[in-house]
Coordinates of C-alpha atoms and ligand atoms in Angstrom, one line a residue:
X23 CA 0.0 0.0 0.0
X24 CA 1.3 3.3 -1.3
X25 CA 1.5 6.5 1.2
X26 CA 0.5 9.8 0.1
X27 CA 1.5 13.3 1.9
X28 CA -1.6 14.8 3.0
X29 CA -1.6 18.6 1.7
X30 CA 1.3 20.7 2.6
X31 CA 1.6 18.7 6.0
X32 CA 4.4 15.9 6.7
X33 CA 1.2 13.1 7.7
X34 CA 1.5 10.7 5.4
X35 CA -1.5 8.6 4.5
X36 CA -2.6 5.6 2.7
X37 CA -3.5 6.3 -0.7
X38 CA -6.9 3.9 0.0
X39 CA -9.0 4.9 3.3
X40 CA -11.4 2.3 4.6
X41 CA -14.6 5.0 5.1
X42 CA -17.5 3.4 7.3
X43 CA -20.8 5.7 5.9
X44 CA -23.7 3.7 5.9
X45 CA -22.1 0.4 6.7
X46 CA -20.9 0.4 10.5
X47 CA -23.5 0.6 13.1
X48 CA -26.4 0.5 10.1
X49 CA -26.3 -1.6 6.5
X50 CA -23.6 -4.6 8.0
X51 CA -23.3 -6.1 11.5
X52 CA -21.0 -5.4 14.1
X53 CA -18.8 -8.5 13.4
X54 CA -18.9 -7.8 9.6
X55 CA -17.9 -4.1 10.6
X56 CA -15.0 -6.1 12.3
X57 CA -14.1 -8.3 9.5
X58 CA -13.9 -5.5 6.8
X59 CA -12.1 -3.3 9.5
X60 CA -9.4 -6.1 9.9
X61 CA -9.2 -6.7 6.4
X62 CA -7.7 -3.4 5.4
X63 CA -5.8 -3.4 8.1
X64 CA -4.1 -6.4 7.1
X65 CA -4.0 -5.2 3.5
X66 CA -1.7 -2.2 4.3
X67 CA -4.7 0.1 5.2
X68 CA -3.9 2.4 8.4
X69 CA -6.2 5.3 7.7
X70 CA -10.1 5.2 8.4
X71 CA -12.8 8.1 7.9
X72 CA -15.9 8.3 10.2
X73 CA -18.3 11.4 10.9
X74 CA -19.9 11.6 13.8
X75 CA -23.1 11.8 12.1
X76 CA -22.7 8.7 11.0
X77 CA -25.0 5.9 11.8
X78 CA -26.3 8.9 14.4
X79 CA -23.1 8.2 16.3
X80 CA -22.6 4.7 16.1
X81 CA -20.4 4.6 13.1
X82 CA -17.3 6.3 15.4
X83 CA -18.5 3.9 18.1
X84 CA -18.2 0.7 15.9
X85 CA -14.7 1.6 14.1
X86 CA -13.4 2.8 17.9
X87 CA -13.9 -0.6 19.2
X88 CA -12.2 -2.4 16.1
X89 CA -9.5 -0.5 16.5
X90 CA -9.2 -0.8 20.1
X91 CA -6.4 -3.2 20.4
X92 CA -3.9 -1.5 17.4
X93 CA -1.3 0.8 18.3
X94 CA -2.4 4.2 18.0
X95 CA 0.4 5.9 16.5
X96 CA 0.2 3.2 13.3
X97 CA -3.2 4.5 12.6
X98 CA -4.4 7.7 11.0
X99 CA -8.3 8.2 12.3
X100 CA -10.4 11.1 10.1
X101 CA -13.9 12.2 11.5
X102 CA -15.8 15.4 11.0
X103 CA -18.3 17.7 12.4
X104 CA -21.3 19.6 11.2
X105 CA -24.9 17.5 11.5
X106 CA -26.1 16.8 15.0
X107 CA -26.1 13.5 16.2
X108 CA -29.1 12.7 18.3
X109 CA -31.5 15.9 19.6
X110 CA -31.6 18.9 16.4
X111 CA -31.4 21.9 19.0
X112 CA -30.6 25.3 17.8
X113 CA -26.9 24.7 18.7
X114 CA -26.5 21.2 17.6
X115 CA -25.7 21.9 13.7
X116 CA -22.8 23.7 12.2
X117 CA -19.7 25.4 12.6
X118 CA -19.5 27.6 15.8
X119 CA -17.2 27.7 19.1
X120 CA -20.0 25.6 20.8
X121 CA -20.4 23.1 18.5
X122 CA -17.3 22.3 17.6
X123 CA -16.2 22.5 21.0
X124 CA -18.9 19.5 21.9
X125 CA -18.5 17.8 18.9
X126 CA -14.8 16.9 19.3
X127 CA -15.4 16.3 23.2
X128 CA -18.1 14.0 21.7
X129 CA -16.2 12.0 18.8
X130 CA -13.3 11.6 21.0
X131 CA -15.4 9.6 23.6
X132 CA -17.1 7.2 21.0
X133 CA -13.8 6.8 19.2
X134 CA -12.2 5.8 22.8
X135 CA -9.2 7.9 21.4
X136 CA -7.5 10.9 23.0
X137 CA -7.5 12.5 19.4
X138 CA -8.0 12.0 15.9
X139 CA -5.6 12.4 13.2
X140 CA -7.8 15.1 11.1
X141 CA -11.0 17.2 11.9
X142 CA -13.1 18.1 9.0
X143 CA -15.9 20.7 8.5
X144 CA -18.6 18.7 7.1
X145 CA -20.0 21.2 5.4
X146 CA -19.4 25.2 5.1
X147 CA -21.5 27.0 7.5
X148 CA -23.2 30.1 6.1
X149 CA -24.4 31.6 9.4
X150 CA -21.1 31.1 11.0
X151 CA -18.4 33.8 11.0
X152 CA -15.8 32.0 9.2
X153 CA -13.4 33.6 12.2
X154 CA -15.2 32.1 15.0
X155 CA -15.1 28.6 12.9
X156 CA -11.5 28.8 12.3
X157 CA -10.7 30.3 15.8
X158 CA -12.1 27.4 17.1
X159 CA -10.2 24.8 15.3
X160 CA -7.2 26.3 16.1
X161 CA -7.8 26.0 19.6
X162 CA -9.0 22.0 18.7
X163 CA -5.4 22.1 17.2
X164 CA -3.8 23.6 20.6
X165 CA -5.6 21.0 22.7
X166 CA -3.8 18.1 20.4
X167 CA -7.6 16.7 20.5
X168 CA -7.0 17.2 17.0
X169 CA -3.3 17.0 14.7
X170 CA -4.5 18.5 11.4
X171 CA -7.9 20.1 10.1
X172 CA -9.6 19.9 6.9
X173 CA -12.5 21.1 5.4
X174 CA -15.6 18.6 3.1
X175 CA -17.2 19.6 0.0
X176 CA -15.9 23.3 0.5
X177 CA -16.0 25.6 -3.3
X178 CA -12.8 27.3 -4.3
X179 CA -13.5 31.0 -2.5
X180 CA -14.4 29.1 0.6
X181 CA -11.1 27.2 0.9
X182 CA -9.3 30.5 -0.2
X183 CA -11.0 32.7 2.6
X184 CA -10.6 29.7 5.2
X185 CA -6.7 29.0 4.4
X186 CA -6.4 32.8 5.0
X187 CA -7.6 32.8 8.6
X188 CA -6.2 29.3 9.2
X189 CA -2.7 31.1 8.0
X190 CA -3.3 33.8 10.5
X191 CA -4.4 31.9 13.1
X192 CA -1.3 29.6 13.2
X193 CA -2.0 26.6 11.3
X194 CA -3.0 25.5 7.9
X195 CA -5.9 23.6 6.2
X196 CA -4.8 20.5 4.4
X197 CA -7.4 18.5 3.0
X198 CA -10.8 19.4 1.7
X199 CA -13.2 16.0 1.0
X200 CA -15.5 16.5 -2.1
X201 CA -17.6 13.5 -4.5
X202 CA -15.2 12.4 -7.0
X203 CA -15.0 9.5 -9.3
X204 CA -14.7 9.2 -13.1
X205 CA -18.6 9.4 -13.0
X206 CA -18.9 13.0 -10.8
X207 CA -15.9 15.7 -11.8
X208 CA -17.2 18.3 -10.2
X209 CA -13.7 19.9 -8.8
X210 CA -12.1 19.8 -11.7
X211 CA -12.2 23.2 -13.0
X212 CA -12.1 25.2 -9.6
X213 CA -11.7 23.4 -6.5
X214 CA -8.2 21.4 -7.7
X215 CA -6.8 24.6 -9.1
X216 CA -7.2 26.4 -5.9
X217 CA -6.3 23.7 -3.5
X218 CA -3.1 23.3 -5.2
X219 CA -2.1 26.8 -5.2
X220 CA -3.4 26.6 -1.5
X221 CA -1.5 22.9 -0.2
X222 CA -4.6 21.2 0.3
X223 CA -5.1 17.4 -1.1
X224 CA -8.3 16.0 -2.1
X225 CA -9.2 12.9 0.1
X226 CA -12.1 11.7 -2.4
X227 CA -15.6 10.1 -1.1
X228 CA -17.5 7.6 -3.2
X229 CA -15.0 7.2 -5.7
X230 CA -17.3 3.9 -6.9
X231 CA -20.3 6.1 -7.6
X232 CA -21.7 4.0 -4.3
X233 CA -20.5 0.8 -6.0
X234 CA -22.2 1.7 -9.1
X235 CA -18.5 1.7 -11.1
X236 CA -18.1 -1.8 -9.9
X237 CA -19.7 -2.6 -13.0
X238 CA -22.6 -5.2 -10.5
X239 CA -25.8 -3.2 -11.5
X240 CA -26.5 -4.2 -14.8
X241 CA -29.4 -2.1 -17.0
X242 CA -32.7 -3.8 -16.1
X243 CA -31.5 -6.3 -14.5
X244 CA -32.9 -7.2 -10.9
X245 CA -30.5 -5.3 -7.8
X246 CA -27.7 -7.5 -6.7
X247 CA -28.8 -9.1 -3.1
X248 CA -27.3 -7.3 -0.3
X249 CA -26.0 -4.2 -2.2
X250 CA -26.1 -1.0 -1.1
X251 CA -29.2 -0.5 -3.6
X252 CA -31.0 -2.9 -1.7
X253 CA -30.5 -1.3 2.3
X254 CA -33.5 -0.2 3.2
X255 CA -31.7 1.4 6.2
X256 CA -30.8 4.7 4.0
X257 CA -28.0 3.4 0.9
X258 CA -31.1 2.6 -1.3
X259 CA -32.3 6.1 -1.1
X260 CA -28.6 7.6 -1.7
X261 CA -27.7 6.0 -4.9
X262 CA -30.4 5.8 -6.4
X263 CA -29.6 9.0 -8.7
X264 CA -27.0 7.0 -10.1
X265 CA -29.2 3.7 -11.1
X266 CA -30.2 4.9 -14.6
X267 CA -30.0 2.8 -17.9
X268 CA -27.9 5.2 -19.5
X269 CA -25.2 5.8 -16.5
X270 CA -25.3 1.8 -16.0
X271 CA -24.8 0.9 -19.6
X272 CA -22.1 3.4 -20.2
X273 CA -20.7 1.3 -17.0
X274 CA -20.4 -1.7 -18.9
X275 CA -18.3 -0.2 -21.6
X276 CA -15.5 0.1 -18.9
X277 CA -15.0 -3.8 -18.9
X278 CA -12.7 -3.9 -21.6
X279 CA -10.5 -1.4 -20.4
X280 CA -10.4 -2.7 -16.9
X281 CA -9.4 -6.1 -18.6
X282 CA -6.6 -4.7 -20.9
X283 CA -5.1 -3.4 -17.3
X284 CA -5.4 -7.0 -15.6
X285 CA -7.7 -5.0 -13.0
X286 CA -11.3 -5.6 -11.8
X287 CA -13.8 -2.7 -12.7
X288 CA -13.9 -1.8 -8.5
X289 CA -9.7 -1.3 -8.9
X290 CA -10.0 0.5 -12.3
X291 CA -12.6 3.0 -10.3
X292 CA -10.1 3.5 -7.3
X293 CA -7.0 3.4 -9.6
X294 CA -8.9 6.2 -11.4
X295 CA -9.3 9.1 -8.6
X296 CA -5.3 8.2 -7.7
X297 CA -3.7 9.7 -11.2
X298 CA -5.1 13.0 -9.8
X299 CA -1.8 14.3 -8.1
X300 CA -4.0 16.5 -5.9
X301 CA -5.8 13.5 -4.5
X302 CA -4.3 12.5 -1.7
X303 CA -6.5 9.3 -0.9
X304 CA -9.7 7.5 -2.3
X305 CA -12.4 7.0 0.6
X306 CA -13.7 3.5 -0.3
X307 CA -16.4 1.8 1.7
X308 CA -17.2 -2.1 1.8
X309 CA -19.9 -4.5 2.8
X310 CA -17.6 -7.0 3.2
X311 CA -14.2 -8.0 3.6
X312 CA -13.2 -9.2 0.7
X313 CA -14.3 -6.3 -1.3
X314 CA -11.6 -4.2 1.0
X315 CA -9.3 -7.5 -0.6
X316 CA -10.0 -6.7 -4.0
X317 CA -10.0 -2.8 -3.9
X318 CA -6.6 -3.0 -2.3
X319 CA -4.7 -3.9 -5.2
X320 CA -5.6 -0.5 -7.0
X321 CA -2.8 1.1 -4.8
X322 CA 0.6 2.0 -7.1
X323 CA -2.1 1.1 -10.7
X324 CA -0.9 3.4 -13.5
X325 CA -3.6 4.1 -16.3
X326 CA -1.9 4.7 -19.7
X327 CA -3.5 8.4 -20.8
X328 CA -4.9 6.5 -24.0
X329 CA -6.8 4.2 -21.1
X330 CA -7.7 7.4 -19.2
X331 CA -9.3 9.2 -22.5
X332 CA -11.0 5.8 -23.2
X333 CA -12.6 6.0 -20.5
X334 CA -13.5 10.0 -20.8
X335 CA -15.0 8.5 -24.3
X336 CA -17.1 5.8 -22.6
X337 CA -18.7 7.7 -19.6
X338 CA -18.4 10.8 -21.4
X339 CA -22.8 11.3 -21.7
X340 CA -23.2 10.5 -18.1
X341 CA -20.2 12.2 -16.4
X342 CA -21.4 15.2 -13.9
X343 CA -19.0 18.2 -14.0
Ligands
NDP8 P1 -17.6 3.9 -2.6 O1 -17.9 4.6 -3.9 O2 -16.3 3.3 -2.5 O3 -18.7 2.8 -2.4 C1 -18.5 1.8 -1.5 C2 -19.6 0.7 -1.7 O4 -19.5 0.1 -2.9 C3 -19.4 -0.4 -0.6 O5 -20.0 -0.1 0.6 C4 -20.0 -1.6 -1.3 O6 -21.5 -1.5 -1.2 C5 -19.6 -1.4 -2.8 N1 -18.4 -2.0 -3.1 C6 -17.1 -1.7 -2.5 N2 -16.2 -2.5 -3.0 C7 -16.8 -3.3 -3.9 C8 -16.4 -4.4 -4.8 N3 -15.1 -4.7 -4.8 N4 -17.3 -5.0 -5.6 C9 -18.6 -4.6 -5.6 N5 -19.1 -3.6 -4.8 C10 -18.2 -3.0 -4.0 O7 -17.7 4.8 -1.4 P2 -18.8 5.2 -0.3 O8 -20.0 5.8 -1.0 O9 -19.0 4.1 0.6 O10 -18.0 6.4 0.4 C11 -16.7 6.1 0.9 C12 -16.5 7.0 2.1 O11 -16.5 8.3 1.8 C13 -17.5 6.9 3.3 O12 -17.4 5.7 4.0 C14 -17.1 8.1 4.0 O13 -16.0 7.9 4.8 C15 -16.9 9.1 2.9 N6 -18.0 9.9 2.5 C16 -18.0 11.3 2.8 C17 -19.0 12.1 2.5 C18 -18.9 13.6 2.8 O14 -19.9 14.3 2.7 N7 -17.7 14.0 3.2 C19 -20.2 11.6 1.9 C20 -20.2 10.2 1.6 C21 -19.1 9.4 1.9 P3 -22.5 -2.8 -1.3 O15 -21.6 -4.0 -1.1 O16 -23.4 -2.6 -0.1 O17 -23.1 -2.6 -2.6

């Protein structure tokens, strides 16, 4: 497993991050959770992303105890704040002192860790001054309850405005986590541009499309059993955008590429989002452990650029950008 620098920082990472959205504490048992966690651990994997929204809190709860007997310096643990987890009071969403404050106090204790590796915004906060927000995560930073602070799904002039302050303040944003995946291309024109002028890496989330690039859901054909398409716990509902003839068909056209490299359509997906230079890691979930197996092996892939504009060619109706 390859190590990537993450932003302008020395942590180094794993260029694949075992992420536990909708699977731990919801779609899989705790003992699958488990497996899949051990799995990537014994595939080279040492950093894992949680939120603490996840699962309402139970997502940090099941990773924390799967990780409970590994040496804590060997890992890299990501989790984020934003969403409330449990009550919705008036102080339980976004970005100020307060919340921030709690929600760290909070992640720490379900994680049973004394800090995580990196902090992420979930979100940008509109309401919040972005000086309280930063302010705040600087003194996250000061308490070592946090190492390093990043930012999700934040545009171009937010993470210009927000490396500013962090600047001023005494530390440095160095990752921002956006959707990408040769299906959703979003940050390509503004977001890359500016977080390479700025040191921040992309760390990637659903770089499968939710599984959809593994090339499983075929165009009218019945949903694979125990997919994410089938949890009725909340996956159905969140890819279902992507379960459309067109996109799925367009899928298929992948296959002989993916068999020219030797690689399975889920490692041609990953292998994909790792030619950016800016992206400092793929987020990859799994049902299963030996999907974390399989994915593994995309780590180090080169894709010839004839491969990559093949590819461009075959997705090229249904790519979002
Ligand atoms: P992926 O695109 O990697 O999809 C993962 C899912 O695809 C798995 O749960 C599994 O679902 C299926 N899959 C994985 N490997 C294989 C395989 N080899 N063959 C067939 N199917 C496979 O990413 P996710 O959507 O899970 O997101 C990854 C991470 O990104 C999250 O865990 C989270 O950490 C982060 N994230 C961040 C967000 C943000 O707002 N910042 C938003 C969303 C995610 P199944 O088997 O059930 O079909």
């Amino acid at each position: 497993m390859d190590y990537r620098y993450l932003g302008r920082s020395g942590l180094k990472i794993t260029e694949i991050t075992y992420g536990n959205w909708l699977t731990h504490g919801s779609q899989v048992e705790n003992d699958v959770a488990t497996a899949c966690v051990r799995a990537a651990l014994d595939a080279g994997i040492t950093t894992f992303d949680t939120a603490d929204v996840y699962a309402n809190g139970k997502a940090e709860e099941v990773l924390g105890a799967a990780l409970a007997s590994e040496r804590r310096e060997s890992l890299e643990i990501f989790t984020k704040v934003y969403w409330p987890v449990g009550p919705k009071g008036p102080n339980d969403t976004g970005l100020s002192r307060k919340h921030i404050m709690e929600g760290i106090n909070g992640s720490l204790r379900r994680l049973n860790m004394d800090y995580v590796d990196l902090y992420q915004a979930h979100r940008f906060d509109h309401e919040t001054p972005l000086e309280e927000t930063i302010g705040a995560f600087a003194d996250v930073v000061r308490a070592g309850k946090a190492l390093y602070i990043g930012v999700s799904e934040w545009n171009a002039e937010q993470l210009h405005r927000g490396q500013l302050l962090a600047r001023e303040a005494g530390f440095a944003l160095v990752s921002n986590q956006p959707q990408y995946s040769a299906l959703w291309r979003v940050i390509e024109p503004e977001v890359i541009p500016a977080a390479k002028e700025l040191g921040i890496s992309q760390v990637v989330w659903s770089p499968m499309a939710q599984g959809v690039l593994s090339g499983k859901y075929l165009p009218g054909a019945p949903l694979p059993a125990g997919s994410r398409a089938t949890d009725e716990h909340g996956g159905a509902n969140t890819i279902k955008a992507y379960l459309d003839d067109t996109i799925l068909s367009n899928v298929q056209k992948l296959r002989p590429i993916a068999d020219e490299l030797g690689l399975t359509m889920p490692q041609l997906a990953i292998a994909w989002v790792l030619q950016n230079d800016n992206v400092a890691t793929a987020l990859v979930g799994a049902s299963r452990p030996e999907q974390v197996a399989e994915n593994v092996a995309a780590s180090g892939v080169k894709i010839p650029v004839e491969l990559m504009s093949a590819i461009d060619e075959a997705l090229a109706p249904s790519i979002v950008n």
